[in-house]
Amino acid sequence: MSGDDLIEVLGNKYNTAILAAADDPKSAQELSEELDVPIATCYRRIDELQEANLLELHDRPLSDDHRRINVYRRRVERVSVEFRDELEVDLEERSAVTNRLDEAWRTLSNA
């Protein structure tokens, strides 16, 4: 995705808030409630962020009423934007170590 396209995605209302909140895995419902975003809008923004490879489907656990729910987590740790000769957007993906620590914590939390 080009830098211009990423800037457009990041400029859409709620997208940066969703990315910030999705440091820890969360469902669309949790994001909607935490950020006070209408649920339909939240799902649209999640789709948009996934298409931009900024957010990923992390897990599909069973809810309390035994239905599968999608849990999302951001794929990037940092987004840097520079305006020098031209627009430059640099994405720093989450490290494998961070992902493994998240997995270990999730496993311990569910035990």
PDB file of C-alpha atoms in Angstrom:
ATOM      1  CA  MET A   1       0.000   0.000   0.000  1.00  0.00           C
ATOM      2  CA  SER A   2       1.361   3.412  -0.896  1.00  0.00           C
ATOM      3  CA  GLY A   3       2.162   6.063   1.690  1.00  0.00           C
ATOM      4  CA  ASP A   4      -0.699   8.220   0.393  1.00  0.00           C
ATOM      5  CA  ASP A   5      -3.138   5.324   0.836  1.00  0.00           C
ATOM      6  CA  LEU A   6      -1.894   4.639   4.372  1.00  0.00           C
ATOM      7  CA  ILE A   7      -2.272   8.303   5.301  1.00  0.00           C
ATOM      8  CA  GLU A   8      -5.840   8.199   3.993  1.00  0.00           C
ATOM      9  CA  VAL A   9      -6.627   5.085   6.062  1.00  0.00           C
ATOM     10  CA  LEU A  10      -5.020   6.565   9.170  1.00  0.00           C
ATOM     11  CA  GLY A  11      -6.886   9.819   8.633  1.00  0.00           C
ATOM     12  CA  ASN A  12     -10.304   8.201   8.738  1.00  0.00           C
ATOM     13  CA  LYS A  13     -12.230   8.858  11.914  1.00  0.00           C
ATOM     14  CA  TYR A  14     -11.682   6.229  14.651  1.00  0.00           C
ATOM     15  CA  ASN A  15      -8.915   4.302  12.834  1.00  0.00           C
ATOM     16  CA  THR A  16      -6.009   5.554  14.945  1.00  0.00           C
ATOM     17  CA  ALA A  17      -8.040   5.086  18.133  1.00  0.00           C
ATOM     18  CA  ILE A  18      -8.855   1.502  17.128  1.00  0.00           C
ATOM     19  CA  LEU A  19      -5.183   0.801  16.398  1.00  0.00           C
ATOM     20  CA  ALA A  20      -4.101   2.266  19.729  1.00  0.00           C
ATOM     21  CA  ALA A  21      -6.727   0.259  21.632  1.00  0.00           C
ATOM     22  CA  ALA A  22      -5.889  -2.965  19.761  1.00  0.00           C
ATOM     23  CA  ASP A  23      -2.445  -3.277  21.318  1.00  0.00           C
ATOM     24  CA  ASP A  24      -4.078  -6.049  23.332  1.00  0.00           C
ATOM     25  CA  PRO A  25      -6.430  -8.399  21.456  1.00  0.00           C
ATOM     26  CA  LYS A  26     -10.028  -7.157  21.508  1.00  0.00           C
ATOM     27  CA  SER A  27     -13.309  -7.962  19.827  1.00  0.00           C
ATOM     28  CA  ALA A  28     -15.220  -5.461  17.715  1.00  0.00           C
ATOM     29  CA  GLN A  29     -17.757  -5.176  20.539  1.00  0.00           C
ATOM     30  CA  GLU A  30     -15.040  -4.384  23.085  1.00  0.00           C
ATOM     31  CA  LEU A  31     -13.502  -1.777  20.774  1.00  0.00           C
ATOM     32  CA  SER A  32     -16.915  -0.270  20.071  1.00  0.00           C
ATOM     33  CA  GLU A  33     -17.748   0.060  23.769  1.00  0.00           C
ATOM     34  CA  GLU A  34     -14.297   1.251  24.855  1.00  0.00           C
ATOM     35  CA  LEU A  35     -14.046   3.910  22.156  1.00  0.00           C
ATOM     36  CA  ASP A  36     -17.734   4.822  21.940  1.00  0.00           C
ATOM     37  CA  VAL A  37     -17.816   3.948  18.225  1.00  0.00           C
ATOM     38  CA  PRO A  38     -21.073   2.681  16.689  1.00  0.00           C
ATOM     39  CA  ILE A  39     -20.697  -1.068  16.141  1.00  0.00           C
ATOM     40  CA  ALA A  40     -21.421  -0.937  12.390  1.00  0.00           C
ATOM     41  CA  THR A  41     -18.787   1.779  11.986  1.00  0.00           C
ATOM     42  CA  CYS A  42     -16.368  -0.228  14.095  1.00  0.00           C
ATOM     43  CA  TYR A  43     -16.747  -3.249  11.798  1.00  0.00           C
ATOM     44  CA  ARG A  44     -16.194  -1.056   8.711  1.00  0.00           C
ATOM     45  CA  ARG A  45     -13.068   0.460  10.233  1.00  0.00           C
ATOM     46  CA  ILE A  46     -11.759  -2.972  11.236  1.00  0.00           C
ATOM     47  CA  ASP A  47     -12.202  -4.177   7.645  1.00  0.00           C
ATOM     48  CA  GLU A  48     -10.408  -1.099   6.344  1.00  0.00           C
ATOM     49  CA  LEU A  49      -7.514  -1.546   8.785  1.00  0.00           C
ATOM     50  CA  GLN A  50      -7.208  -5.226   7.894  1.00  0.00           C
ATOM     51  CA  GLU A  51      -7.082  -4.397   4.176  1.00  0.00           C
ATOM     52  CA  ALA A  52      -4.234  -1.979   4.945  1.00  0.00           C
ATOM     53  CA  ASN A  53      -2.412  -4.740   6.917  1.00  0.00           C
ATOM     54  CA  LEU A  54      -2.477  -2.633  10.070  1.00  0.00           C
ATOM     55  CA  LEU A  55      -4.845  -4.896  12.025  1.00  0.00           C
ATOM     56  CA  GLU A  56      -5.117  -8.676  12.064  1.00  0.00           C
ATOM     57  CA  LEU A  57      -7.532 -11.340  13.190  1.00  0.00           C
ATOM     58  CA  HIS A  58      -5.806 -12.653  16.290  1.00  0.00           C
ATOM     59  CA  ASP A  59      -8.136 -15.375  17.536  1.00  0.00           C
ATOM     60  CA  ARG A  60     -11.686 -16.749  17.435  1.00  0.00           C
ATOM     61  CA  PRO A  61     -12.542 -17.785  21.007  1.00  0.00           C
ATOM     62  CA  LEU A  62     -15.926 -18.947  22.229  1.00  0.00           C
ATOM     63  CA  SER A  63     -18.022 -16.297  23.914  1.00  0.00           C
ATOM     64  CA  ASP A  64     -19.941 -16.904  27.140  1.00  0.00           C
ATOM     65  CA  ASP A  65     -22.980 -17.863  25.040  1.00  0.00           C
ATOM     66  CA  HIS A  66     -20.867 -20.371  23.042  1.00  0.00           C
ATOM     67  CA  ARG A  67     -20.541 -18.387  19.817  1.00  0.00           C
ATOM     68  CA  ARG A  68     -17.265 -17.700  18.032  1.00  0.00           C
ATOM     69  CA  ILE A  69     -16.149 -14.091  18.211  1.00  0.00           C
ATOM     70  CA  ASN A  70     -13.354 -12.477  16.229  1.00  0.00           C
ATOM     71  CA  VAL A  71     -10.604 -10.884  18.290  1.00  0.00           C
ATOM     72  CA  TYR A  72      -8.322  -8.364  16.588  1.00  0.00           C
ATOM     73  CA  ARG A  73      -4.863  -7.033  17.337  1.00  0.00           C
ATOM     74  CA  ARG A  74      -2.791  -4.413  15.596  1.00  0.00           C
ATOM     75  CA  ARG A  75       0.046  -5.654  13.396  1.00  0.00           C
ATOM     76  CA  VAL A  76       2.218  -2.592  13.806  1.00  0.00           C
ATOM     77  CA  GLU A  77       4.063  -1.196  16.769  1.00  0.00           C
ATOM     78  CA  ARG A  78       4.762   2.206  15.265  1.00  0.00           C
ATOM     79  CA  VAL A  79       3.844   4.314  12.233  1.00  0.00           C
ATOM     80  CA  SER A  80       6.246   7.107  11.245  1.00  0.00           C
ATOM     81  CA  VAL A  81       5.385   9.796   8.704  1.00  0.00           C
ATOM     82  CA  GLU A  82       7.983  12.128   7.213  1.00  0.00           C
ATOM     83  CA  PHE A  83       7.484  15.038   4.840  1.00  0.00           C
ATOM     84  CA  ARG A  84      10.828  15.667   3.203  1.00  0.00           C
ATOM     85  CA  ASP A  85      11.221  15.553  -0.557  1.00  0.00           C
ATOM     86  CA  GLU A  86       8.113  13.416  -0.656  1.00  0.00           C
ATOM     87  CA  LEU A  87       5.731  11.677   1.720  1.00  0.00           C
ATOM     88  CA  GLU A  88       7.370   8.737   3.440  1.00  0.00           C
ATOM     89  CA  VAL A  89       5.470   6.341   5.709  1.00  0.00           C
ATOM     90  CA  ASP A  90       7.377   3.729   7.671  1.00  0.00           C
ATOM     91  CA  LEU A  91       5.633   0.899   9.528  1.00  0.00           C
ATOM     92  CA  GLU A  92       7.323  -0.997  12.334  1.00  0.00           C
ATOM     93  CA  GLU A  93       5.626  -4.366  12.727  1.00  0.00           C
ATOM     94  CA  ARG A  94       5.147  -6.011  16.061  1.00  0.00           C
ATOM     95  CA  SER A  95       8.131  -8.176  16.920  1.00  0.00           C
ATOM     96  CA  ALA A  96       7.926 -11.941  17.104  1.00  0.00           C
ATOM     97  CA  VAL A  97       8.963 -11.684  20.763  1.00  0.00           C
ATOM     98  CA  THR A  98       6.049  -9.347  21.525  1.00  0.00           C
ATOM     99  CA  ASN A  99       3.658 -11.717  19.762  1.00  0.00           C
ATOM    100  CA  ARG A 100       4.987 -14.734  21.695  1.00  0.00           C
ATOM    101  CA  LEU A 101       4.696 -12.863  25.004  1.00  0.00           C
ATOM    102  CA  ASP A 102       1.096 -11.967  24.130  1.00  0.00           C
ATOM    103  CA  GLU A 103       0.365 -15.614  23.354  1.00  0.00           C
ATOM    104  CA  ALA A 104       1.926 -16.787  26.612  1.00  0.00           C
ATOM    105  CA  TRP A 105      -0.015 -14.212  28.614  1.00  0.00           C
ATOM    106  CA  ARG A 106      -3.283 -15.183  26.858  1.00  0.00           C
ATOM    107  CA  THR A 107      -2.631 -18.866  27.596  1.00  0.00           C
ATOM    108  CA  LEU A 108      -1.952 -18.137  31.263  1.00  0.00           C
ATOM    109  CA  SER A 109      -5.012 -15.884  31.518  1.00  0.00           C
ATOM    110  CA  ASN A 110      -7.275 -18.612  30.129  1.00  0.00           C
ATOM    111  CA  ALA A 111      -5.884 -21.281  32.476  1.00  0.00           C
TER     112      ALA A 111
END
